[in-house]
Amino acid sequence: MSASNDTRFEKLKRAFDSDGYDVRDLNTVSGVAETEYVQSKGYLEFQSRIGIMAVSRTAVVGEHVNEHGEKEHKKAYYVEGTPYQMGFLLGLMAEPEVKRMTTEYTEKIIPAFFEREISDNESNLVRRILGIVVDLIGEATDKMEPDIPDTLEGELAGILAGCNEVDPSTEVKEDDLKALNYGIDYLVAHIYKGTAFQQKDQRIPAALLKAPVMCNSYSLSGEIVKDGKHYFGRDFQFPTADVFQDVACMIIYNPLDSEDGAGNKLLPLISQTAPGFVGSCAAMNVKSVAMGVHMLPSSHTNPKKPGLNSLLMVRHCIQTCDTIDYVVKTITESQRGGSWLYPVVDGKSDKACIVEAVATGDLNYHRDIPDRYRDEVPDESFFQQARQENGIMEPDRGVMVRWGDYPYPAGFITHNKKLWDVYNEKSTLWARIKDVARLFLDSRWSDLKDVLELFLALIRFLLEAIKAKFTPGPKFAPEKRLWSSLKRFIILLSRIFRDPGKKVDYHDRYFDTYGFINDTRKDRNCPGWFFFTPQREERKNVVIAANQFITPELAMTAMGDWIAILAGHYINGFQWRYDKMNKQIETAISKGDIDATVAQELIDFLRPTDDNLDLDCRYFYRAGPDDDPLPIIIEGSVSLFELKDRWVKSHYGYYGDGWVEIHLDRYVT
């Protein structure tokens, strides 16, 4: 096959060249060059299928340099064949990156789910807590594997085999690879539920957890877009753990003549991801269907059966679904144990939707409503009437779909004034203490004991620091941490009792089509999660999403005391970003047809420019030395897809790195 593959390689090499990449001669890559799979032209061949590594000519990886003292450039990979073959080829080419993701990333991402005052603390109790989380993430495999498609498991097996082939002593282990891909979904299902790993003998205090929740996306099509294009903006915001920003990449998957377990032909696609992930942060296939995922807090999760969610769901849908309707069907019929939001677009039909999904099953959306709010939220008869009047389907196995023509039932907004009033009347310090006490005492006594134990550990830590401060002789580290430890202890208490007694203003203007509940990112006018978010979009060809439920049924699944404690301080940011995107998109429409340049600016509205360096970029970008924007870490990635010509531009790594661009059809047609 080498002769015919040589011809195909030359075509693929020209494709990479057109997209601004140089193909890397794998004969020069240590480890890979020593394998039997490298061909004379520098690509890999495994069972007649080929793999290619390319490096961007312009986009570097921060200030990183290679072994030759040259700047590192962002990589892209092309792999083809069965899921196993594609995984094997990727494992051969990207073993160092897979190793970092399965070791450093998996370990460092865990503290992102704890309050910093806890994860930064060095007490034995905290180390024990973090150790339990590591073990639980490892256990995710047994819980999730029955619902993971064979195609994704086959690719994982191939990655592992490829890594072992290129380095028999590799640190990439099967359990770690599966933990990387399954662990976050398992962890999130537990965190949102609030029971927080109750199956363990040593339980984790639920009140000390958090969820790093931030994402944005939009779909723009039709007459508002120049030349009839269809743009999908995807802002994936997630902690990089000081690893993802260095290894993130673009991968072109070409599953030649491969099928899934149901006999569906797998589709070629482009994925923004990192080696080791088989899931996709954002992806698009050759049928012009694209998709992303946002975190979405709800207590309606099922940790006992976490199922298929998030990045894995995106990859599964994009490689098997040729229409947006098929994507919605696939999500709805899958076993899901978490709550996630999926923006989905279809460039052929110009349809777009936001899939709001909680755990698979029947919904009892009044289940977690606190007593103080029960008289102010709509009852079931109100929901039934709203569906009949607006032609809205009821939730289907935990899924609500907000299409571009979704008719938001305005009657729900009329409940907001009373919900604001209840929040202001009963959001006192004493009320919050009682709420938290009730939260713990309601079958969570063991959690309360753990919290008290942690507080006592922190107090002991403070006493040790005080003793070290005033004891004659050499001074040790505890003395230097005295004040910071005291501050952490106080902040922890304030985080549990977030904003007690703080009243929030209510104005009717909040719910105007282009209104803002928070005029700036720093405003705090939302009554926690206890209100119905207004749908801003009125155009059928504009769909926008941040990280909150818009459909009233699922919005009520987040109206609980646990979610209020876990993610209450995020809701104002969610609302501001949603409102900001809505306003900026409408402003852009009023100025004329939206082109690729404008579309890119719209999805990258949190970029750390001189105008908003001190305000907006802290959401998404982590500052470099002296607030120089160039080495600022991008916490995730920003991507712009064009669904007609099927190209994607993506920005990840460091702010000064520059964007990369891939045209899918050049590689797979």
XYZ file of C-alpha atoms in Angstrom:
669
model
C 0.000 0.000 0.000
C 2.958 2.374 0.427
C 2.883 3.556 -3.216
C -0.794 4.514 -3.179
C -0.417 5.923 0.340
C 2.515 8.013 -0.890
C 0.153 9.600 -3.404
C -2.501 10.253 -0.775
C 0.141 11.616 1.579
C 1.223 14.173 -0.990
C -2.387 15.338 -1.350
C -2.751 15.645 2.429
C 0.565 17.450 2.631
C -0.743 20.041 0.164
C -3.895 20.386 2.257
C -1.858 21.151 5.377
C 0.256 23.581 3.378
C -2.866 25.448 2.260
C -3.960 25.743 5.896
C -0.626 27.175 7.025
C 0.990 23.993 8.361
C 4.215 22.185 7.572
C 4.090 18.397 7.707
C 6.591 17.037 10.209
C 8.965 14.339 8.967
C 8.414 11.653 11.596
C 11.788 10.136 10.721
C 13.228 13.037 12.703
C 11.030 12.586 15.787
C 12.797 10.652 18.530
C 10.969 7.470 19.500
C 8.608 7.544 16.550
C 11.501 7.278 14.087
C 12.587 4.004 15.675
C 9.272 2.266 15.026
C 8.506 0.114 12.001
C 5.596 2.318 10.977
C 7.470 5.380 9.691
C 7.638 5.597 5.914
C 10.430 7.184 3.905
C 8.320 10.275 3.200
C 7.845 10.869 6.924
C 4.294 9.730 7.620
C 3.074 6.688 9.570
C 1.492 3.623 8.038
C -0.336 1.097 10.210
C -2.411 -1.680 8.626
C -2.477 0.351 5.391
C -3.830 3.436 7.195
C -1.762 6.591 7.531
C -1.108 9.170 10.226
C 0.416 12.627 9.797
C 1.717 15.261 12.199
C 1.855 18.892 11.077
C 3.006 22.081 12.804
C 1.637 25.562 12.289
C 3.972 27.971 10.544
C 2.685 30.950 12.532
C 1.006 29.807 15.769
C 3.514 29.034 18.504
C 3.027 27.576 21.996
C 3.729 30.529 24.256
C 7.405 30.901 25.000
C 8.076 27.163 24.850
C 11.100 25.895 22.931
C 12.030 22.415 21.713
C 15.201 20.421 22.267
C 16.909 22.419 19.533
C 16.170 25.749 21.199
C 13.539 26.595 18.587
C 10.058 27.830 19.420
C 7.405 25.124 19.726
C 4.606 25.428 17.193
C 1.042 24.208 17.528
C 0.379 20.747 16.152
C -2.382 19.220 14.105
C -2.846 15.519 13.384
C -4.476 13.523 10.616
C -5.489 9.930 11.399
C -7.644 7.463 9.491
C -9.100 3.978 9.660
C -11.050 2.170 12.342
C -11.323 3.748 15.802
C -8.521 1.467 17.007
C -6.297 2.317 14.040
C -6.880 6.050 14.483
C -6.090 5.778 18.176
C -2.958 3.732 17.523
C -1.630 6.261 15.011
C -2.294 9.136 17.385
C -0.652 7.309 20.289
C 2.469 6.773 18.164
C 2.718 10.454 17.274
C 1.597 12.101 20.515
C 2.806 9.876 23.371
C 4.487 12.775 25.265
C 1.278 14.826 25.138
C -0.911 11.864 26.108
C 1.427 11.212 29.032
C 1.089 14.766 30.309
C -2.689 14.626 30.032
C -3.002 11.287 31.842
C -0.607 12.210 34.645
C -0.180 15.954 35.210
C -3.558 17.092 33.921
C -5.606 14.466 35.735
C -3.852 15.271 38.999
C -3.905 19.063 38.672
C -7.483 19.398 37.452
C -8.902 18.029 40.704
C -8.348 21.197 42.791
C -10.466 23.105 40.255
C -13.486 21.423 41.859
C -12.660 22.680 45.356
C -12.671 26.125 46.841
C -9.132 27.462 46.499
C -8.962 28.026 50.242
C -9.339 24.269 50.617
C -7.280 22.948 47.715
C -4.364 25.250 48.615
C -4.368 24.135 52.231
C -1.720 21.594 53.168
C -3.348 19.847 56.142
C -3.479 16.067 56.289
C -7.260 16.191 56.079
C -7.167 18.110 52.827
C -4.637 15.681 51.383
C -6.943 12.852 52.414
C -9.883 14.543 50.684
C -7.941 15.023 47.463
C -6.760 11.419 47.620
C -10.336 10.189 47.866
C -11.285 12.206 44.789
C -8.403 10.649 42.847
C -9.602 7.185 43.828
C -13.187 7.991 42.928
C -12.226 9.278 39.509
C -10.410 6.000 39.008
C -13.611 4.164 39.892
C -15.505 6.040 37.187
C -14.521 3.425 34.612
C -16.647 0.687 36.163
C -19.657 2.992 36.422
C -19.454 4.507 32.945
C -18.054 1.858 30.612
C -21.370 0.054 30.015
C -22.740 3.219 28.363
C -19.636 4.287 26.417
C -19.870 3.485 22.682
C -17.536 0.762 21.437
C -16.049 3.193 18.922
C -14.720 5.456 21.682
C -13.461 2.551 23.762
C -11.749 1.128 20.685
C -9.962 4.417 20.090
C -8.813 4.519 23.719
C -7.404 1.022 23.335
C -5.581 2.128 20.200
C -4.075 5.188 21.897
C -2.779 3.020 24.720
C -1.280 0.494 22.303
C 0.335 3.249 20.235
C 1.911 4.843 23.297
C 3.301 1.477 24.408
C 4.627 0.787 20.921
C 6.595 4.033 20.726
C 7.784 3.791 24.347
C 7.498 0.396 26.071
C 8.164 2.108 29.415
C 5.557 4.833 28.865
C 3.787 6.285 31.876
C 0.502 6.163 29.973
C -1.599 3.549 31.765
C -5.012 2.172 30.875
C -6.631 3.222 34.150
C -5.240 6.756 33.861
C -6.362 7.084 30.243
C -9.886 6.051 31.146
C -9.881 8.273 34.217
C -8.943 11.214 31.996
C -11.897 10.560 29.698
C -14.524 9.367 32.184
C -13.526 10.940 35.488
C -14.766 14.509 35.091
C -18.272 13.396 34.081
C -18.412 11.087 37.085
C -17.136 13.788 39.403
C -19.552 16.427 38.107
C -22.549 14.094 38.476
C -21.660 13.692 42.161
C -20.854 17.340 42.782
C -24.106 18.610 41.278
C -26.098 16.033 43.223
C -24.677 17.261 46.494
C -24.435 13.876 48.145
C -20.747 14.029 47.316
C -19.442 10.504 47.206
C -21.647 9.035 49.932
C -20.703 5.489 48.928
C -17.249 5.906 50.451
C -16.424 5.227 54.086
C -14.518 8.522 54.140
C -16.945 11.055 52.724
C -16.037 14.403 51.242
C -17.708 17.513 52.681
C -20.161 18.575 50.017
C -20.113 22.238 50.989
C -16.434 22.492 50.126
C -16.902 21.627 46.463
C -17.412 23.948 43.514
C -17.931 23.716 39.769
C -15.708 25.683 37.338
C -18.608 26.759 35.137
C -18.027 29.066 32.148
C -18.753 28.745 28.397
C -20.311 30.741 25.549
C -21.639 29.913 22.106
C -23.842 31.219 19.310
C -25.222 30.293 15.903
C -25.717 32.966 13.213
C -27.189 32.238 9.785
C -29.574 33.460 7.108
C -29.997 37.016 5.898
C -27.979 38.566 8.736
C -24.811 36.801 7.549
C -22.824 37.881 4.516
C -22.819 35.550 1.484
C -25.229 33.098 3.092
C -22.653 31.618 5.467
C -23.480 29.931 8.784
C -21.215 30.713 11.732
C -20.974 28.730 14.946
C -18.982 30.452 17.667
C -17.763 28.243 20.482
C -15.980 29.571 23.581
C -14.897 26.529 25.628
C -13.906 27.724 29.094
C -12.362 25.174 31.435
C -9.268 25.067 33.658
C -6.157 24.050 31.755
C -4.357 22.722 34.865
C -1.134 24.188 33.401
C -1.144 21.377 30.827
C -3.960 21.720 28.283
C -2.708 25.060 27.001
C 0.591 23.422 25.991
C -0.772 20.302 24.280
C -4.146 21.366 22.819
C -4.419 20.678 19.100
C -6.632 20.056 16.095
C -7.253 16.455 15.013
C -8.721 15.420 11.662
C -10.399 12.015 11.972
C -11.108 10.123 8.746
C -12.800 6.835 9.723
C -12.543 5.172 6.327
C -15.390 2.672 5.873
C -15.815 2.333 9.647
C -19.138 1.791 11.405
C -20.461 1.975 14.934
C -22.164 -0.885 16.744
C -25.515 -0.025 15.171
C -24.154 -0.196 11.636
C -23.997 3.568 11.134
C -21.108 4.739 8.990
C -18.730 6.948 10.956
C -18.268 10.432 9.545
C -15.009 12.327 8.991
C -14.644 15.303 11.327
C -12.365 18.010 12.696
C -12.013 18.175 16.474
C -10.524 20.767 18.803
C -9.176 18.657 21.638
C -5.971 17.416 23.286
C -4.129 14.109 22.737
C -5.506 11.602 25.222
C -9.040 12.948 25.034
C -11.191 10.943 22.650
C -13.914 13.506 23.269
C -14.160 16.892 21.597
C -14.305 20.390 23.063
C -15.890 21.385 19.760
C -16.209 19.486 16.490
C -17.698 19.555 12.983
C -18.294 16.744 10.489
C -18.457 16.558 6.699
C -22.246 16.826 6.797
C -21.916 20.377 8.176
C -23.087 19.441 11.671
C -21.150 21.028 14.535
C -21.487 20.844 18.287
C -20.009 21.886 21.628
C -20.767 21.441 25.326
C -21.252 23.780 28.303
C -21.306 22.995 32.003
C -24.805 23.432 33.435
C -25.432 22.998 37.179
C -28.513 21.019 38.215
C -29.120 18.634 41.084
C -30.971 16.292 38.698
C -28.026 13.975 38.100
C -27.540 10.237 38.520
C -24.085 9.417 39.962
C -24.962 5.728 40.144
C -25.309 5.591 36.363
C -23.296 8.529 34.976
C -23.585 7.360 31.358
C -22.448 9.305 28.278
C -21.979 13.060 28.603
C -19.992 16.195 27.705
C -16.881 15.802 25.497
C -17.599 12.140 24.777
C -21.176 12.954 23.804
C -19.950 15.638 21.386
C -17.508 13.276 19.699
C -20.028 10.431 19.524
C -22.731 12.609 17.977
C -20.478 14.343 15.460
C -18.991 11.110 14.152
C -22.367 9.345 13.850
C -25.028 12.000 13.150
C -25.548 13.544 9.714
C -28.309 15.988 10.756
C -29.121 18.140 13.759
C -32.324 16.157 14.348
C -30.276 12.970 14.629
C -28.028 14.668 17.190
C -31.040 15.634 19.323
C -32.408 12.091 19.048
C -29.056 10.609 20.044
C -28.685 12.829 23.113
C -32.267 12.172 24.201
C -31.999 8.401 23.870
C -28.578 8.105 25.540
C -28.095 7.174 29.163
C -26.943 10.438 30.750
C -26.034 10.881 34.386
C -24.973 14.519 34.414
C -26.470 17.861 33.467
C -24.924 19.553 30.433
C -25.859 22.020 27.709
C -25.142 21.194 24.059
C -25.202 23.876 21.325
C -25.807 22.122 17.986
C -25.856 23.624 14.477
C -26.568 22.246 10.998
C -25.142 24.141 8.044
C -27.223 22.317 5.438
C -30.631 23.032 6.955
C -29.441 26.204 8.727
C -31.130 24.925 11.861
C -29.622 25.447 15.298
C -30.645 24.560 18.823
C -29.565 24.450 22.429
C -30.081 21.045 24.050
C -30.551 21.401 27.805
C -30.084 17.962 29.337
C -30.155 16.577 32.854
C -29.991 12.912 33.881
C -32.028 10.530 31.755
C -35.439 9.894 33.264
C -38.710 11.510 34.247
C -38.472 15.019 35.651
C -39.795 16.180 38.982
C -38.760 19.782 38.600
C -40.428 20.828 41.864
C -38.367 18.311 43.827
C -35.623 20.572 45.195
C -37.503 23.883 45.441
C -36.977 25.234 48.999
C -40.128 25.696 51.080
C -39.749 29.477 51.112
C -40.109 29.557 47.309
C -42.770 26.911 46.745
C -45.707 29.313 46.797
C -44.043 31.570 44.213
C -43.086 29.088 41.481
C -45.588 27.835 38.895
C -47.403 24.580 39.577
C -47.836 21.767 37.086
C -51.102 23.122 35.719
C -49.329 26.371 34.800
C -46.712 24.392 32.866
C -49.354 22.387 31.028
C -51.253 25.515 30.040
C -48.051 27.259 28.864
C -47.162 24.266 26.673
C -50.604 24.179 25.101
C -50.690 27.913 24.422
C -47.178 28.049 22.953
C -46.974 24.676 21.229
C -44.043 23.484 23.354
C -43.203 19.832 23.884
C -42.874 18.612 27.448
C -39.469 17.372 28.676
C -38.393 14.135 26.999
C -36.327 11.885 29.269
C -34.685 14.873 30.943
C -34.140 16.874 27.741
C -35.561 20.198 26.583
C -34.583 21.597 23.180
C -34.528 25.329 22.511
C -34.690 25.735 18.739
C -34.267 29.047 16.958
C -38.056 29.440 16.885
C -38.596 28.345 20.502
C -41.550 30.401 21.813
C -40.512 31.285 25.350
C -43.664 31.312 27.551
C -43.729 34.929 28.760
C -45.951 34.024 31.701
C -42.982 32.647 33.606
C -41.304 36.044 33.677
C -44.256 37.393 35.683
C -43.180 35.171 38.569
C -39.763 36.807 38.831
C -40.819 39.864 40.874
C -42.089 37.634 43.679
C -38.983 35.437 43.479
C -36.801 38.533 43.851
C -38.914 39.602 46.835
C -38.560 36.241 48.566
C -34.815 36.296 48.016
C -34.539 39.756 49.543
C -36.858 39.030 52.446
C -35.356 35.700 53.446
C -31.729 35.951 52.363
C -30.571 36.970 55.828
C -27.590 35.537 57.636
C -29.819 33.638 60.048
C -31.926 32.272 57.177
C -28.789 31.120 55.384
C -27.477 29.420 58.540
C -30.772 27.569 58.898
C -30.782 26.631 55.207
C -27.275 25.229 55.348
C -27.996 23.419 58.603
C -31.118 21.906 57.058
C -29.114 20.942 53.983
C -26.616 19.036 56.090
C -29.022 17.571 58.618
C -31.317 16.275 55.900
C -29.517 12.896 55.596
C -26.118 14.570 55.510
C -24.978 14.427 59.130
C -21.760 12.731 58.072
C -21.016 15.674 55.784
C -21.497 18.105 58.646
C -19.066 16.136 60.797
C -16.515 16.254 57.996
C -16.937 20.015 57.653
C -16.454 20.456 61.404
C -13.417 18.219 61.240
C -11.978 20.348 58.466
C -12.628 23.547 60.407
C -10.902 22.038 63.430
C -7.971 21.064 61.233
C -7.710 24.612 59.971
C -7.874 25.943 63.516
C -5.121 23.541 64.562
C -3.112 24.764 61.605
C -3.573 28.345 62.784
C -2.558 27.437 66.325
C 0.571 25.714 65.024
C 1.413 28.832 63.044
C 0.870 31.056 66.105
C 3.011 28.783 68.239
C 5.776 28.827 65.623
C 5.541 32.605 65.491
C 6.296 33.066 69.185
C 8.545 30.071 69.854
C 12.258 30.947 70.147
C 14.523 29.345 67.597
C 14.459 28.790 63.831
C 11.291 29.835 62.031
C 9.587 27.435 59.689
C 7.045 27.720 56.912
C 3.923 27.670 59.157
C 4.865 31.079 60.552
C 4.833 32.578 57.056
C 1.400 31.124 56.387
C -0.255 32.494 59.531
C -2.118 35.425 58.005
C -2.900 33.665 54.725
C -4.279 30.680 56.647
C -6.486 32.925 58.747
C -7.805 34.622 55.622
C -8.499 31.243 54.010
C -10.484 30.138 57.031
C -12.593 33.300 57.019
C -13.120 33.160 53.257
C -14.205 29.540 53.488
C -16.911 30.472 55.968
C -18.066 33.321 53.746
C -18.151 31.016 50.707
C -20.483 28.612 52.500
C -22.756 31.477 53.539
C -22.494 33.389 50.279
C -23.634 37.035 50.335
C -25.864 36.727 53.427
C -28.322 39.566 53.738
C -27.351 41.166 50.430
C -30.467 42.500 48.735
C -30.682 42.634 44.958
C -32.560 45.222 42.950
C -35.435 44.344 40.636
C -36.384 46.354 37.553
C -38.761 45.539 34.702
C -36.086 46.674 32.227
C -34.076 43.568 33.121
C -36.379 41.580 30.855
C -36.322 43.743 27.736
C -35.179 41.972 24.569
C -31.761 43.621 24.695
C -31.723 44.274 28.426
C -29.138 43.457 31.067
C -29.802 42.167 34.550
C -26.190 43.054 35.311
C -24.947 46.066 33.362
C -21.340 45.062 34.066
C -19.611 41.832 34.910
C -19.127 42.973 38.507
C -22.802 43.701 39.200
C -24.735 41.269 41.402
C -28.442 41.696 40.677
C -29.507 38.062 40.227
C -31.398 36.468 43.151
C -29.153 33.430 43.144
C -30.559 30.685 40.921
C -34.108 31.442 42.004
C -35.552 33.131 38.930
C -36.544 32.416 35.350
C -33.894 33.593 32.907
C -35.497 35.497 30.033
C -34.816 34.261 26.536
C -33.253 37.252 24.775
C -33.147 36.021 21.181
C -36.117 36.948 19.012
C -34.597 36.173 15.605
C -35.009 32.590 14.406
C -31.494 32.592 12.960
C -29.787 33.695 16.184
C -29.264 31.186 19.014
C -27.132 32.050 22.056
C -26.080 30.129 25.156
C -23.980 30.638 28.278
C -24.324 28.335 31.304
C -27.882 28.694 32.559
C -31.143 26.985 31.747
C -33.548 29.042 29.656
C -36.417 26.551 29.405
C -38.545 27.004 32.549
C -38.920 23.291 33.309
C -35.179 22.709 33.547
C -34.519 26.096 35.143
C -36.421 24.813 38.154
C -34.047 21.846 38.500
C -31.355 24.358 39.474
C -33.546 26.173 42.036
C -32.241 24.383 45.100
C -30.191 25.267 48.152
C -27.370 22.949 47.149
C -26.880 24.517 43.704
C -27.171 27.944 45.354
C -24.220 27.079 47.601
C -22.234 25.308 44.901
C -22.600 27.797 42.052
C -24.565 30.769 43.347
C -21.664 33.167 42.817
C -21.446 32.160 39.136
C -24.998 32.999 38.068
C -24.373 36.736 37.746
C -21.503 36.013 35.366
C -23.624 33.588 33.342
C -26.335 36.182 32.953
C -23.950 39.003 32.065
C -22.235 36.926 29.363
C -25.565 35.828 27.857
C -26.872 39.396 27.827
C -23.561 40.760 26.526
C -23.476 38.363 23.572
C -27.092 39.142 22.752
C -26.480 42.880 22.703
C -23.225 42.652 20.746
C -24.751 40.385 18.116
C -27.711 42.712 17.605
C -25.365 45.697 17.370
C -23.304 43.867 14.728
C -26.468 43.015 12.771
C -27.547 46.658 12.792
C -24.233 47.675 11.199
C -24.591 45.334 8.232
C -24.025 41.730 7.194
C -21.834 39.745 9.536
C -18.672 38.344 7.943
C -15.972 36.039 9.304
C -14.017 38.866 10.921
C -17.037 40.158 12.812
C -18.111 36.620 13.754
C -14.657 35.957 15.221
C -14.748 39.159 17.245
C -18.192 38.270 18.592
C -17.165 34.902 20.014
C -13.868 36.283 21.302
C -15.483 39.146 23.211
C -13.613 38.266 26.431
C -10.205 38.689 24.810
C -7.723 40.685 26.934
C -7.474 43.825 24.826
C -6.273 47.118 26.237
C -9.907 48.125 26.727
C -10.958 45.178 28.859
C -7.743 43.666 30.226
C -8.679 44.483 33.817
C -12.347 43.604 33.458
C -13.378 40.836 31.116
C -10.333 38.689 30.484
C -10.113 37.368 34.036
C -13.101 35.188 33.161
C -11.229 33.192 30.621
C -7.608 34.265 30.429
C -5.088 33.763 33.230
C -2.625 36.657 33.471
C 1.038 36.338 32.591
C 3.879 38.321 34.171
C 3.168 42.021 34.748
C -0.234 41.657 33.052
C 1.418 41.450 29.642
C -1.433 40.067 27.494
C 0.773 37.994 25.188
C 1.744 35.222 27.663
C -1.733 35.129 29.222
C -3.003 31.555 29.333
C -6.266 30.854 27.516
C -8.314 28.723 29.912
C -9.800 26.468 27.250
C -10.228 27.477 23.605
C -12.155 29.816 21.320
C -13.345 28.393 17.992
C -15.263 29.750 15.011
C -16.822 27.253 12.590
C -18.215 28.107 9.162
C -20.696 25.397 8.239
C -21.095 26.002 4.496
C -17.442 25.739 3.472
C -16.634 23.622 6.547
C -13.658 25.396 8.074
C -12.738 26.179 11.653
C -10.455 28.771 13.214
C -9.348 28.159 16.770
C -7.351 29.984 19.440
C -5.888 28.126 22.415
C -2.718 28.002 24.428
C -1.596 31.597 25.102
C -3.166 34.841 23.973
C -0.142 35.828 21.883
C 0.023 32.490 20.044
C -2.234 33.330 17.133
C -5.146 31.385 15.641
C -4.990 28.185 13.581
C -7.298 27.255 10.714
C -8.360 23.957 9.152
C -10.574 23.398 6.067
C -12.054 19.932 6.562
C -12.917 19.162 2.937
C -9.282 19.458 1.866
C -8.468 16.311 3.849
C -11.444 14.005 3.512
C -12.968 14.484 0.049
